[in-house]
Amino acid sequence: MARRLRFNGTDSKNGGCPAVHEDLDSGEIIVQGTPLTAADDLAQLQHFGSGDTAVAVPRELLVNHGPKEMRRVPHIIDPEEFGRLFETFEHSAWHLETRRGYASDREDLGFDEFLATGDAPCDLDSDWCQKIRRQTAAGKYVGRVRVVDNPPTDGQRFLLSYARCNAATGEDARNLWREDADRAHLPAEDFWLFDSRLVAMLRFDDQDAFHDVEIITEPAEVLRHCQVRDAAVHASIPYDAFAAQLKG
């Protein structure tokens, strides 16, 4: 079935391209203009797929005829696609954890071992650990900040013990108290930030079970989460120094 396209406008003085159209059903924007074909130019484009076409248009075309408002539709991805983000990020991946516990941790056999011994088991040969070790060995940054209640929940103590495994993969693992997180105005969100351009918001149900992942790429929202990352890293301390506070 053909798209239902609406002509938004053109800055052409003679009725030719460039022009902007809008898909009335999907909300997608179709920009027509002069194709970019020089190999040297195409080589400079990031995330340019084999089936993509690049066009060059005057800036005023988008200013005058591009959409000014957007009705946000959540972009939900499945766990497999979420997992691929850890393979394809280019320079940084960072995680904020603010929950008091995770159902997946409580269901792990290692959680019972932690409750019995006080030490969470660490398997550096797991798929996750090998994946992160490959990325950090390639010079990429992986980090996380975990917010901890006072006193910590069993789930938070489990993750604090497991942080030595995070650090062994090359992660920058850090913690801060919840009252310090509140003073830093950190949101009660659990998300990954990839390359300072894409937010993967992790969503959970009332039983702390992982539900789905929402992808956010709007520049203003991505910038807000970059600011959250900076504030969280500034207010937090390395996991081992934080653990020493508990023992003290």
mmCIF file of C-alpha atoms in Angstrom, residues 116-239:
data_model
loop_
_atom_site.group_PDB
_atom_site.id
_atom_site.type_symbol
_atom_site.label_atom_id
_atom_site.label_comp_id
_atom_site.label_asym_id
_atom_site.label_seq_id
_atom_site.Cartn_x
_atom_site.Cartn_y
_atom_site.Cartn_z
ATOM 1 C CA ALA A 116 25.165 -17.649 52.967
ATOM 2 C CA THR A 117 28.754 -16.426 52.600
ATOM 3 C CA GLY A 118 28.611 -12.633 52.125
ATOM 4 C CA ASP A 119 30.440 -12.907 48.784
ATOM 5 C CA ALA A 120 28.774 -12.871 45.381
ATOM 6 C CA PRO A 121 30.295 -15.392 42.951
ATOM 7 C CA CYS A 122 32.235 -13.917 40.039
ATOM 8 C CA ASP A 123 32.477 -15.720 36.698
ATOM 9 C CA LEU A 124 34.755 -13.739 34.399
ATOM 10 C CA ASP A 125 34.191 -16.325 31.652
ATOM 11 C CA SER A 126 30.471 -15.540 31.409
ATOM 12 C CA ASP A 127 29.167 -14.149 28.116
ATOM 13 C CA TRP A 128 28.571 -10.746 29.728
ATOM 14 C CA CYS A 129 32.019 -10.469 31.262
ATOM 15 C CA GLN A 130 33.751 -11.555 28.066
ATOM 16 C CA LYS A 131 31.750 -9.041 26.063
ATOM 17 C CA ILE A 132 32.632 -6.139 28.346
ATOM 18 C CA ARG A 133 36.281 -7.198 28.561
ATOM 19 C CA ARG A 134 36.509 -7.122 24.756
ATOM 20 C CA GLN A 135 35.093 -3.601 24.662
ATOM 21 C CA THR A 136 37.259 -2.171 27.419
ATOM 22 C CA ALA A 137 40.331 -3.900 25.976
ATOM 23 C CA ALA A 138 39.577 -1.998 22.757
ATOM 24 C CA GLY A 139 39.854 1.269 24.693
ATOM 25 C CA LYS A 140 36.120 1.907 25.125
ATOM 26 C CA TYR A 141 34.682 3.272 28.377
ATOM 27 C CA VAL A 142 32.115 1.245 30.320
ATOM 28 C CA GLY A 143 30.882 2.526 33.651
ATOM 29 C CA ARG A 144 28.013 2.507 36.101
ATOM 30 C CA VAL A 145 26.841 4.257 39.241
ATOM 31 C CA ARG A 146 24.699 2.346 41.725
ATOM 32 C CA VAL A 147 22.532 4.184 44.239
ATOM 33 C CA VAL A 148 22.461 2.522 47.666
ATOM 34 C CA ASP A 149 19.983 2.922 50.536
ATOM 35 C CA ASN A 150 21.068 3.330 54.157
ATOM 36 C CA PRO A 151 20.949 0.606 55.336
ATOM 37 C CA PRO A 152 21.480 -1.243 52.036
ATOM 38 C CA THR A 153 18.987 -3.856 50.889
ATOM 39 C CA ASP A 154 20.163 -7.428 50.344
ATOM 40 C CA GLY A 155 19.995 -6.787 46.612
ATOM 41 C CA GLN A 156 22.206 -3.725 46.901
ATOM 42 C CA ARG A 157 24.726 -5.558 49.089
ATOM 43 C CA PHE A 158 24.799 -8.382 46.536
ATOM 44 C CA LEU A 159 25.600 -5.943 43.724
ATOM 45 C CA LEU A 160 28.210 -4.175 45.833
ATOM 46 C CA SER A 161 29.960 -7.519 46.327
ATOM 47 C CA TYR A 162 29.583 -8.314 42.619
ATOM 48 C CA ALA A 163 31.141 -4.951 41.710
ATOM 49 C CA ARG A 164 34.604 -6.502 41.975
ATOM 50 C CA CYS A 165 33.591 -8.582 38.945
ATOM 51 C CA ASN A 166 32.421 -5.440 37.118
ATOM 52 C CA ALA A 167 35.773 -3.814 37.852
ATOM 53 C CA ALA A 168 37.691 -6.895 36.699
ATOM 54 C CA THR A 169 36.144 -6.513 33.229
ATOM 55 C CA GLY A 170 37.452 -2.942 33.013
ATOM 56 C CA GLU A 171 34.261 -1.195 34.134
ATOM 57 C CA ASP A 172 34.361 2.001 36.162
ATOM 58 C CA ALA A 173 32.065 0.751 38.958
ATOM 59 C CA ARG A 174 30.948 3.424 41.426
ATOM 60 C CA ASN A 175 28.368 3.899 44.220
ATOM 61 C CA LEU A 176 26.682 6.651 46.180
ATOM 62 C CA TRP A 177 24.168 6.878 48.993
ATOM 63 C CA ARG A 178 20.569 7.638 48.074
ATOM 64 C CA GLU A 179 20.576 10.859 50.089
ATOM 65 C CA ASP A 180 23.562 12.015 48.043
ATOM 66 C CA ALA A 181 21.738 11.017 44.872
ATOM 67 C CA ASP A 182 18.763 13.112 45.989
ATOM 68 C CA ARG A 183 21.041 16.077 46.668
ATOM 69 C CA ALA A 184 22.488 15.660 43.163
ATOM 70 C CA HIS A 185 18.909 15.618 41.776
ATOM 71 C CA LEU A 186 19.375 12.240 40.128
ATOM 72 C CA PRO A 187 16.133 10.825 38.695
ATOM 73 C CA ALA A 188 14.668 7.522 39.887
ATOM 74 C CA GLU A 189 15.496 5.932 36.537
ATOM 75 C CA ASP A 190 17.424 2.874 35.442
ATOM 76 C CA PHE A 191 19.071 3.436 32.073
ATOM 77 C CA TRP A 192 22.085 2.864 29.845
ATOM 78 C CA LEU A 193 23.585 5.759 27.893
ATOM 79 C CA PHE A 194 25.461 4.788 24.733
ATOM 80 C CA ASP A 195 27.943 7.135 23.020
ATOM 81 C CA SER A 196 26.177 10.164 24.558
ATOM 82 C CA ARG A 197 23.587 9.902 21.788
ATOM 83 C CA LEU A 198 21.189 7.080 22.702
ATOM 84 C CA VAL A 199 19.383 6.316 25.964
ATOM 85 C CA ALA A 200 18.124 2.799 26.677
ATOM 86 C CA MET A 201 15.543 3.186 29.454
ATOM 87 C CA LEU A 202 15.071 -0.075 31.359
ATOM 88 C CA ARG A 203 11.537 -0.609 32.605
ATOM 89 C CA PHE A 204 10.462 -2.945 35.416
ATOM 90 C CA ASP A 205 7.206 -4.127 36.945
ATOM 91 C CA ASP A 206 6.191 -3.779 40.603
ATOM 92 C CA GLN A 207 8.019 -7.017 41.472
ATOM 93 C CA ASP A 208 11.334 -5.651 40.133
ATOM 94 C CA ALA A 209 11.170 -7.934 37.098
ATOM 95 C CA PHE A 210 12.668 -6.547 33.892
ATOM 96 C CA HIS A 211 9.876 -5.650 31.471
ATOM 97 C CA ASP A 212 11.256 -3.955 28.359
ATOM 98 C CA VAL A 213 13.637 -1.316 26.983
ATOM 99 C CA GLU A 214 12.614 2.028 25.536
ATOM 100 C CA ILE A 215 15.044 3.752 23.189
ATOM 101 C CA ILE A 216 15.267 7.556 23.389
ATOM 102 C CA THR A 217 17.200 9.584 20.829
ATOM 103 C CA GLU A 218 15.595 13.045 21.093
ATOM 104 C CA PRO A 219 18.551 15.424 21.512
ATOM 105 C CA ALA A 220 17.079 17.308 24.484
ATOM 106 C CA GLU A 221 16.367 14.064 26.381
ATOM 107 C CA VAL A 222 19.770 12.610 25.547
ATOM 108 C CA LEU A 223 21.420 15.814 26.791
ATOM 109 C CA ARG A 224 19.448 15.595 30.042
ATOM 110 C CA HIS A 225 20.693 12.055 30.620
ATOM 111 C CA CYS A 226 24.271 13.105 29.823
ATOM 112 C CA GLN A 227 23.926 15.725 32.556
ATOM 113 C CA VAL A 228 22.578 13.049 34.909
ATOM 114 C CA ARG A 229 25.622 10.898 34.144
ATOM 115 C CA ASP A 230 28.021 13.751 34.857
ATOM 116 C CA ALA A 231 26.301 14.583 38.152
ATOM 117 C CA ALA A 232 26.206 10.922 39.221
ATOM 118 C CA VAL A 233 29.872 10.297 38.474
ATOM 119 C CA HIS A 234 30.846 13.509 40.291
ATOM 120 C CA ALA A 235 28.847 12.603 43.408
ATOM 121 C CA SER A 236 29.868 8.925 43.574
ATOM 122 C CA ILE A 237 33.008 7.094 44.665
ATOM 123 C CA PRO A 238 34.666 3.850 43.486
ATOM 124 C CA TYR A 239 32.872 0.733 44.710
#
